[in-house]
Amino acid sequence: MRNFNLHLLLLVILGLHLSSVFSWKQDEFRNCNQTPFCKRARARKPGSCSLVARDVSISDGDLVAKLISENPEVVEGQSEIKPLILTLSVYQDGIMWLKVDEDQSLGTPKKRFEVPDVVVSEFSSKKLWLQRLSTETIGADSSPSSIVYLSDGHEAVLRHDPFEVYVRDGAGNRVVSLNSHGLFDFEQLREKKEEDDWEERFRSHTDTRPYGPQSISFDVSFYGADFVYGIPEHATSFALKPTRGPNIEHSEPYRLFNLDVFEYLHDSPFGLYGSIPYMISHGKSGRTSGFFWLNAAEMQIDVLGTGWDAESGISLPSSQSRIDTFWMSEAGIVDAFLFIGPEPKDVMRQYITVTGTPAMPQLFSTAYHQCRWNYRDEEDVENVDSTFDEHDIPYDVLWLDIEHTDGKRYFTWDSVLFPHPEEMQRKLAAKGRHMVTIVDPHIKRDESFHLHKEAMEKGYYVKDAKGNDYDGWCWPGSSSYPDTLNPEIRSWWADKFSFQNYVGSTPSLYIWNDMNEPSVFNGPEVTMPRDCLHYGGVEHRELHNVYGYYFHMATADGLVKRGEGKDRPFVLSRAFFAGTQRYGAVWTGDNSADWDQLRVSVPMTLTLGVTGLPFSGADVGGFFGNPETELLVRWYQLGAFYPFFRAHAHHDTRRREPWLFGEQNTEIIKDSIRVRYALLPYFYTLFREANLTGTPVLRPLWMEFPSDEATFSNDEAFMVGNSLLVQGIYTERAKHVSVYLPGKQPWYDLRTGTVYKGGLTHKLKATEESIPAFQRAGTIVPRKDRFRRSSTQMINDPYSLVIALNSSQAAEGELYIDDGSSFDFLQGAYIHRRFVFADRKLTSVNLAPASQGSAQYHSNAVIERIILLGYSSHAKNALIEPSNEKVEIENAPLWIQRSQGPLVMTIRRPNVGVADNWTIKIS
């Protein structure tokens, strides 16, 4: 009877969910015209802002001014427009922080929400305390502008009348500006009067809006720009398309509103699971700049096409190329950061200086993950695990979805299907493998469920507009949601991951946060009502886009607590916000098994990378539907290069483990997975680079070739680090594929070593065995060429170095190694080497600082193969110094497992220590 009731309940819940979002029912979601703040903002005309800057001064190291409305439009029902307070702060490395808020001293119904816990605490130490400001009358202005020094000859300019803020370089050229078109608008909070009707209705839902309209909108212009990128998450091109302007068909703005969307459409500006209100620009001028609005309310952003303002009468500098954008948010304050670059990697570094460096992942999590909704029981888990071994296919992580729990009660196990969870995990751990279980934010409202009872008694749930525990529907049925904005509640949640509280968990178990937008099946747009209340009286509308971020934060902190601060957490989250990179990985959500979704996975992952989230990927094979065999194979070939490499499938799909598609396809898929395992040393080194600098693992071509215009809108190919270029195949039965290889130096086919000229588009034969991938001349890529069951078992295996020589017969690369799991690397327990080949010599140089700290990491691993691609001379021997040993050079396979493949020049068994200083000179 229990199973029947659970099944019936699941059908009811699933029916509710699917009636809302299955197969993209567009009318279930609001468009701009159905969103009053968006509709109002889009109706504004250039020059409509009446604000001027007054009382400009320096206070506490900041430039401070009042924004006063002169000749304001009189709007019926509006109260008096009070002055706003502008604060402009300058920070090291070319970062400007701009705030505009209501003046609290004049009395407001409540304090507007400012998003906490995103800007890292150490950022405050980088503040440059302004001592003075200068004034300058610019152009034909009737009043002076206030100017402060920013960085490297750049200055921040506050134009008084009309109000405008911009950054200019030493030559007087603009970089980024705000309100150049006079579209700034700031709706102030009001006390509700009896006659006020502020309610908004959408379908069957009513939003009470107790403080009335409170939206903000303004224009931002990027100078020297040909394209803009960023503002995830959308299933669309990497270079953002114009959404308004001449000859542009009606388009919705890019929406930032975290939503649970089943089978989302490709090529759509509609918002998905996460939101990062951060945009970067790039152009043939060579300039890269960025703009970040720290605001967690719903946001809509227009990219304005050329000529959109032709009738405005506003004339902006015409000597620079420029892209104009228009930003609209339902609530919050102006809390914005301008990044001046000027290089692409400078902007990456500036952004993470504000929002935090990406977490250094555990090594195992950078390998291959096998997931399905759901592996049925312990026997199914054991069979899947053993069959990977039978086919000699490595994998590192097996995942369990919601069906592993007792009635969708998280932190529990179904006692019939998973009666021995600890033993199950230990069997995987014996092979160096790990398990991930799902933990979502909805807590089943069941008096017998201790987690619900405790949360209810402590008052830890989000409240509805009337102050009662909010009750919504999700997988368990009636559910409530912990208010993770509250630090006390986040700490309580983190404690639930201890081995004592999460009974059946072991040290090899890690976590998946799904549905944390938050998804509410019977809520408006399948999410929580906007007038729900959080800690401190904050309305859900004000923080919606950070709910999942706080849940992810609390979960990651829980795993750190569980390991007593010694074990790096692994937590995958579906919802995300700026700063999510500090807590773990994300993926692109519930995609579908079709070619268009394979294609769009690349720009989606690129976008996540350039907005601070280097650890991301798409479900290999597509979550929904049954991929045809060719599509699945192509997806594995591409997915092997995603930073996060996981196969995943819906429970209604046919089983699709790698060995179920015929022997030939099994071999091709296995080969793709093995390429990833061979490249793990390279990937792990790139994750360390991301951890230090914010530079993404998977990069747009223009990040490495910033002056090559042919790369600016290319999102079919991508760079993995600075050394590898990968081109996907996105059409079925493709006979040929065109690949653009940028730069003046040659490229070497990753699998054959065949050389191709740079700066050309090559038409290549499309083979079943692989997709095009190339190593850039002038680089050195570390590999591990022996294959084990998992990455954990490869720790002590020897390394290979693949040296791709450029026209000067030179190359360089790096290798980073640590214990792969602990935080000891923060105390200097790591190996970091730079390999340099020049003048017929390969030298290993230590990059770790001399004063590494008390901790140390030792490795006895050696380099057993050194492969030379493009070496112009014949040689028989090489001399190792300082040991004065001679080793042979011979022709050997480029890949050991492909013994029948092409032979390349190889220094065999030099067996030099990976952590040692040495030189190998070719005779």
GROMACS .gro file of N, CA and C in nm, residues 154-226:
model
  219
  154HIS      N    1   4.412   5.573  -1.645
  154HIS     CA    2   4.267   5.580  -1.657
  154HIS      C    3   4.208   5.668  -1.548
  155GLU      N    4   4.098   5.733  -1.582
  155GLU     CA    5   4.029   5.819  -1.486
  155GLU      C    6   3.881   5.787  -1.485
  156ALA      N    7   3.820   5.805  -1.368
  156ALA     CA    8   3.675   5.795  -1.354
  156ALA      C    9   3.617   5.936  -1.359
  157VAL      N   10   3.513   5.952  -1.439
  157VAL     CA   11   3.453   6.084  -1.460
  157VAL      C   12   3.308   6.081  -1.415
  158LEU      N   13   3.272   6.173  -1.327
  158LEU     CA   14   3.132   6.196  -1.291
  158LEU      C   15   3.088   6.325  -1.358
  159ARG      N   16   3.007   6.311  -1.460
  159ARG     CA   17   2.952   6.428  -1.528
  159ARG      C   18   2.832   6.476  -1.447
  160HIS      N   19   2.828   6.606  -1.419
  160HIS     CA   20   2.725   6.657  -1.329
  160HIS      C   21   2.591   6.676  -1.398
  161ASP      N   22   2.593   6.743  -1.516
  161ASP     CA   23   2.467   6.780  -1.578
  161ASP      C   24   2.481   6.772  -1.730
  162PRO      N   25   2.419   6.672  -1.793
  162PRO     CA   26   2.336   6.568  -1.730
  162PRO      C   27   2.423   6.462  -1.660
  163PHE      N   28   2.361   6.394  -1.564
  163PHE     CA   29   2.433   6.294  -1.485
  163PHE      C   30   2.481   6.179  -1.574
  164GLU      N   31   2.610   6.146  -1.559
  164GLU     CA   32   2.670   6.036  -1.633
  164GLU      C   33   2.798   5.995  -1.559
  165VAL      N   34   2.832   5.867  -1.564
  165VAL     CA   35   2.957   5.818  -1.508
  165VAL      C   36   3.027   5.739  -1.617
  166TYR      N   37   3.158   5.766  -1.634
  166TYR     CA   38   3.231   5.684  -1.731
  166TYR      C   39   3.378   5.678  -1.693
  167VAL      N   40   3.448   5.582  -1.756
  167VAL     CA   41   3.591   5.567  -1.741
  167VAL      C   42   3.655   5.604  -1.875
  168ARG      N   43   3.765   5.681  -1.868
  168ARG     CA   44   3.838   5.715  -1.989
  168ARG      C   45   3.986   5.679  -1.972
  169ASP      N   46   4.052   5.651  -2.084
  169ASP     CA   47   4.193   5.617  -2.077
  169ASP      C   48   4.278   5.742  -2.088
  170GLY      N   49   4.411   5.723  -2.092
  170GLY     CA   50   4.502   5.837  -2.092
  170GLY      C   51   4.490   5.924  -2.215
  171ALA      N   52   4.437   5.868  -2.324
  171ALA     CA   53   4.419   5.945  -2.447
  171ALA      C   54   4.283   6.013  -2.453
  172GLY      N   55   4.205   5.998  -2.347
  172GLY     CA   56   4.073   6.059  -2.343
  172GLY      C   57   3.963   5.974  -2.403
  173ASN      N   58   3.997   5.852  -2.448
  173ASN     CA   59   3.895   5.764  -2.505
  173ASN      C   60   3.814   5.699  -2.394
  174ARG      N   61   3.687   5.688  -2.417
  174ARG     CA   62   3.600   5.623  -2.319
  174ARG      C   63   3.622   5.472  -2.322
  175VAL      N   64   3.597   5.409  -2.206
  175VAL     CA   65   3.609   5.263  -2.194
  175VAL      C   66   3.470   5.203  -2.164
  176VAL      N   67   3.410   5.245  -2.055
  176VAL     CA   68   3.275   5.201  -2.016
  176VAL      C   69   3.202   5.322  -1.961
  177SER      N   70   3.073   5.332  -1.990
  177SER     CA   71   2.996   5.444  -1.936
  177SER      C   72   2.858   5.400  -1.889
  178LEU      N   73   2.801   5.476  -1.799
  178LEU     CA   74   2.666   5.452  -1.748
  178LEU      C   75   2.585   5.580  -1.761
  179ASN      N   76   2.467   5.566  -1.818
  179ASN     CA   77   2.370   5.676  -1.838
  179ASN      C   78   2.416   5.776  -1.944
  180SER      N   79   2.493   5.731  -2.041
  180SER     CA   80   2.529   5.819  -2.151
  180SER      C   81   2.409   5.857  -2.236
  181HIS      N   82   2.305   5.773  -2.234
  181HIS     CA   83   2.185   5.798  -2.315
  181HIS      C   84   2.068   5.849  -2.231
  182GLY      N   85   2.094   5.876  -2.104
  182GLY     CA   86   1.990   5.935  -2.020
  182GLY      C   87   1.871   5.845  -1.996
  183LEU      N   88   1.895   5.714  -1.982
  183LEU     CA   89   1.786   5.620  -1.957
  183LEU      C   90   1.775   5.579  -1.810
  184PHE      N   91   1.856   5.640  -1.724
  184PHE     CA   92   1.857   5.602  -1.583
  184PHE      C   93   1.721   5.633  -1.519
  185ASP      N   94   1.671   5.534  -1.443
  185ASP     CA   95   1.545   5.553  -1.369
  185ASP      C   96   1.553   5.472  -1.241
  186PHE      N   97   1.503   5.530  -1.131
  186PHE     CA   98   1.512   5.468  -0.999
  186PHE      C   99   1.379   5.489  -0.927
  187GLU      N  100   1.296   5.385  -0.924
  187GLU     CA  101   1.166   5.395  -0.858
  187GLU      C  102   1.183   5.378  -0.707
  188GLN      N  103   1.140   5.480  -0.631
  188GLN     CA  104   1.165   5.481  -0.488
  188GLN      C  105   1.053   5.412  -0.410
  189LEU      N  106   1.092   5.350  -0.299
  189LEU     CA  107   0.995   5.280  -0.213
  189LEU      C  108   0.895   5.380  -0.156
  190ARG      N  109   0.773   5.332  -0.136
  190ARG     CA  110   0.668   5.420  -0.082
  190ARG      C  111   0.586   5.347   0.023
  191GLU      N  112   0.528   5.424   0.112
  191GLU     CA  113   0.431   5.369   0.207
  191GLU      C  114   0.299   5.350   0.135
  192LYS      N  115   0.236   5.236   0.156
  192LYS     CA  116   0.112   5.207   0.085
  192LYS      C  117  -0.004   5.284   0.146
  193LYS      N  118  -0.082   5.348   0.059
  193LYS     CA  119  -0.203   5.417   0.100
  193LYS      C  120  -0.324   5.333   0.065
  194GLU      N  121  -0.433   5.367   0.125
  194GLU     CA  122  -0.554   5.284   0.110
  194GLU      C  123  -0.594   5.270  -0.036
  195GLU      N  124  -0.574   5.379  -0.113
  195GLU     CA  125  -0.620   5.375  -0.252
  195GLU      C  126  -0.521   5.308  -0.348
  196ASP      N  127  -0.401   5.275  -0.298
  196ASP     CA  128  -0.300   5.217  -0.385
  196ASP      C  129  -0.330   5.070  -0.418
  197ASP      N  130  -0.324   5.038  -0.542
  197ASP     CA  131  -0.337   4.899  -0.587
  197ASP      C  132  -0.208   4.861  -0.660
  198TRP      N  133  -0.120   4.798  -0.586
  198TRP     CA  134   0.010   4.763  -0.641
  198TRP      C  135   0.020   4.616  -0.678
  199GLU      N  136  -0.087   4.542  -0.662
  199GLU     CA  137  -0.079   4.399  -0.689
  199GLU      C  138  -0.052   4.372  -0.836
  200GLU      N  139   0.027   4.268  -0.859
  200GLU     CA  140   0.050   4.221  -0.995
  200GLU      C  141  -0.003   4.079  -1.006
  201ARG      N  142  -0.069   4.050  -1.116
  201ARG     CA  143  -0.129   3.919  -1.134
  201ARG      C  144  -0.073   3.854  -1.261
  202PHE      N  145  -0.037   3.729  -1.245
  202PHE     CA  146   0.005   3.650  -1.362
  202PHE      C  147  -0.056   3.513  -1.350
  203ARG      N  148  -0.138   3.480  -1.448
  203ARG     CA  149  -0.216   3.356  -1.444
  203ARG      C  150  -0.295   3.349  -1.313
  204SER      N  151  -0.277   3.245  -1.234
  204SER     CA  152  -0.359   3.232  -1.112
  204SER      C  153  -0.290   3.290  -0.989
  205HIS      N  154  -0.176   3.357  -1.006
  205HIS     CA  155  -0.097   3.402  -0.892
  205HIS      C  156  -0.105   3.553  -0.877
  206THR      N  157  -0.103   3.598  -0.753
  206THR     CA  158  -0.107   3.741  -0.722
  206THR      C  159   0.014   3.777  -0.636
  207ASP      N  160   0.083   3.881  -0.675
  207ASP     CA  161   0.198   3.934  -0.602
  207ASP      C  162   0.152   4.061  -0.531
  208THR      N  163   0.162   4.065  -0.397
  208THR     CA  164   0.107   4.177  -0.321
  208THR      C  165   0.189   4.305  -0.333
  209ARG      N  166   0.318   4.296  -0.359
  209ARG     CA  167   0.405   4.413  -0.376
  209ARG      C  168   0.381   4.521  -0.270
  210PRO      N  169   0.413   4.494  -0.145
  210PRO     CA  170   0.376   4.587  -0.037
  210PRO      C  171   0.445   4.722  -0.042
  211TYR      N  172   0.555   4.735  -0.118
  211TYR     CA  173   0.625   4.864  -0.123
  211TYR      C  174   0.614   4.930  -0.260
  212GLY      N  175   0.528   4.875  -0.345
  212GLY     CA  176   0.504   4.936  -0.474
  212GLY      C  177   0.617   4.911  -0.572
  213PRO      N  178   0.611   4.974  -0.690
  213PRO     CA  179   0.717   4.959  -0.789
  213PRO      C  180   0.850   5.008  -0.733
  214GLN      N  181   0.955   4.931  -0.754
  214GLN     CA  182   1.087   4.969  -0.699
  214GLN      C  183   1.198   4.933  -0.796
  215SER      N  184   1.169   4.942  -0.924
  215SER     CA  185   1.267   4.897  -1.024
  215SER      C  186   1.372   5.004  -1.052
  216ILE      N  187   1.481   4.959  -1.113
  216ILE     CA  188   1.592   5.045  -1.153
  216ILE      C  189   1.628   5.007  -1.295
  217SER      N  190   1.661   5.106  -1.375
  217SER     CA  191   1.707   5.078  -1.512
  217SER      C  192   1.805   5.185  -1.555
  218PHE      N  193   1.896   5.147  -1.644
  218PHE     CA  194   1.996   5.241  -1.695
  218PHE      C  195   2.066   5.180  -1.815
  219ASP      N  196   2.128   5.266  -1.893
  219ASP     CA  197   2.206   5.219  -2.008
  219ASP      C  198   2.354   5.211  -1.971
  220VAL      N  199   2.422   5.113  -2.030
  220VAL     CA  200   2.567   5.095  -2.015
  220VAL      C  201   2.624   5.082  -2.155
  221SER      N  202   2.731   5.158  -2.182
  221SER     CA  203   2.795   5.152  -2.314
  221SER      C  204   2.938   5.102  -2.300
  222PHE      N  205   2.976   5.016  -2.394
  222PHE     CA  206   3.111   4.960  -2.400
  222PHE      C  207   3.179   5.015  -2.525
  223TYR      N  208   3.292   5.080  -2.508
  223TYR     CA  209   3.361   5.147  -2.619
  223TYR      C  210   3.475   5.060  -2.669
  224GLY      N  211   3.504   5.073  -2.799
  224GLY     CA  212   3.605   4.988  -2.860
  224GLY      C  213   3.558   4.844  -2.870
  225ALA      N  214   3.428   4.825  -2.866
  225ALA     CA  215   3.370   4.690  -2.863
  225ALA      C  216   3.302   4.657  -2.994
  226ASP      N  217   3.318   4.534  -3.037
  226ASP     CA  218   3.242   4.481  -3.150
  226ASP      C  219   3.140   4.377  -3.107
   0.00000   0.00000   0.00000
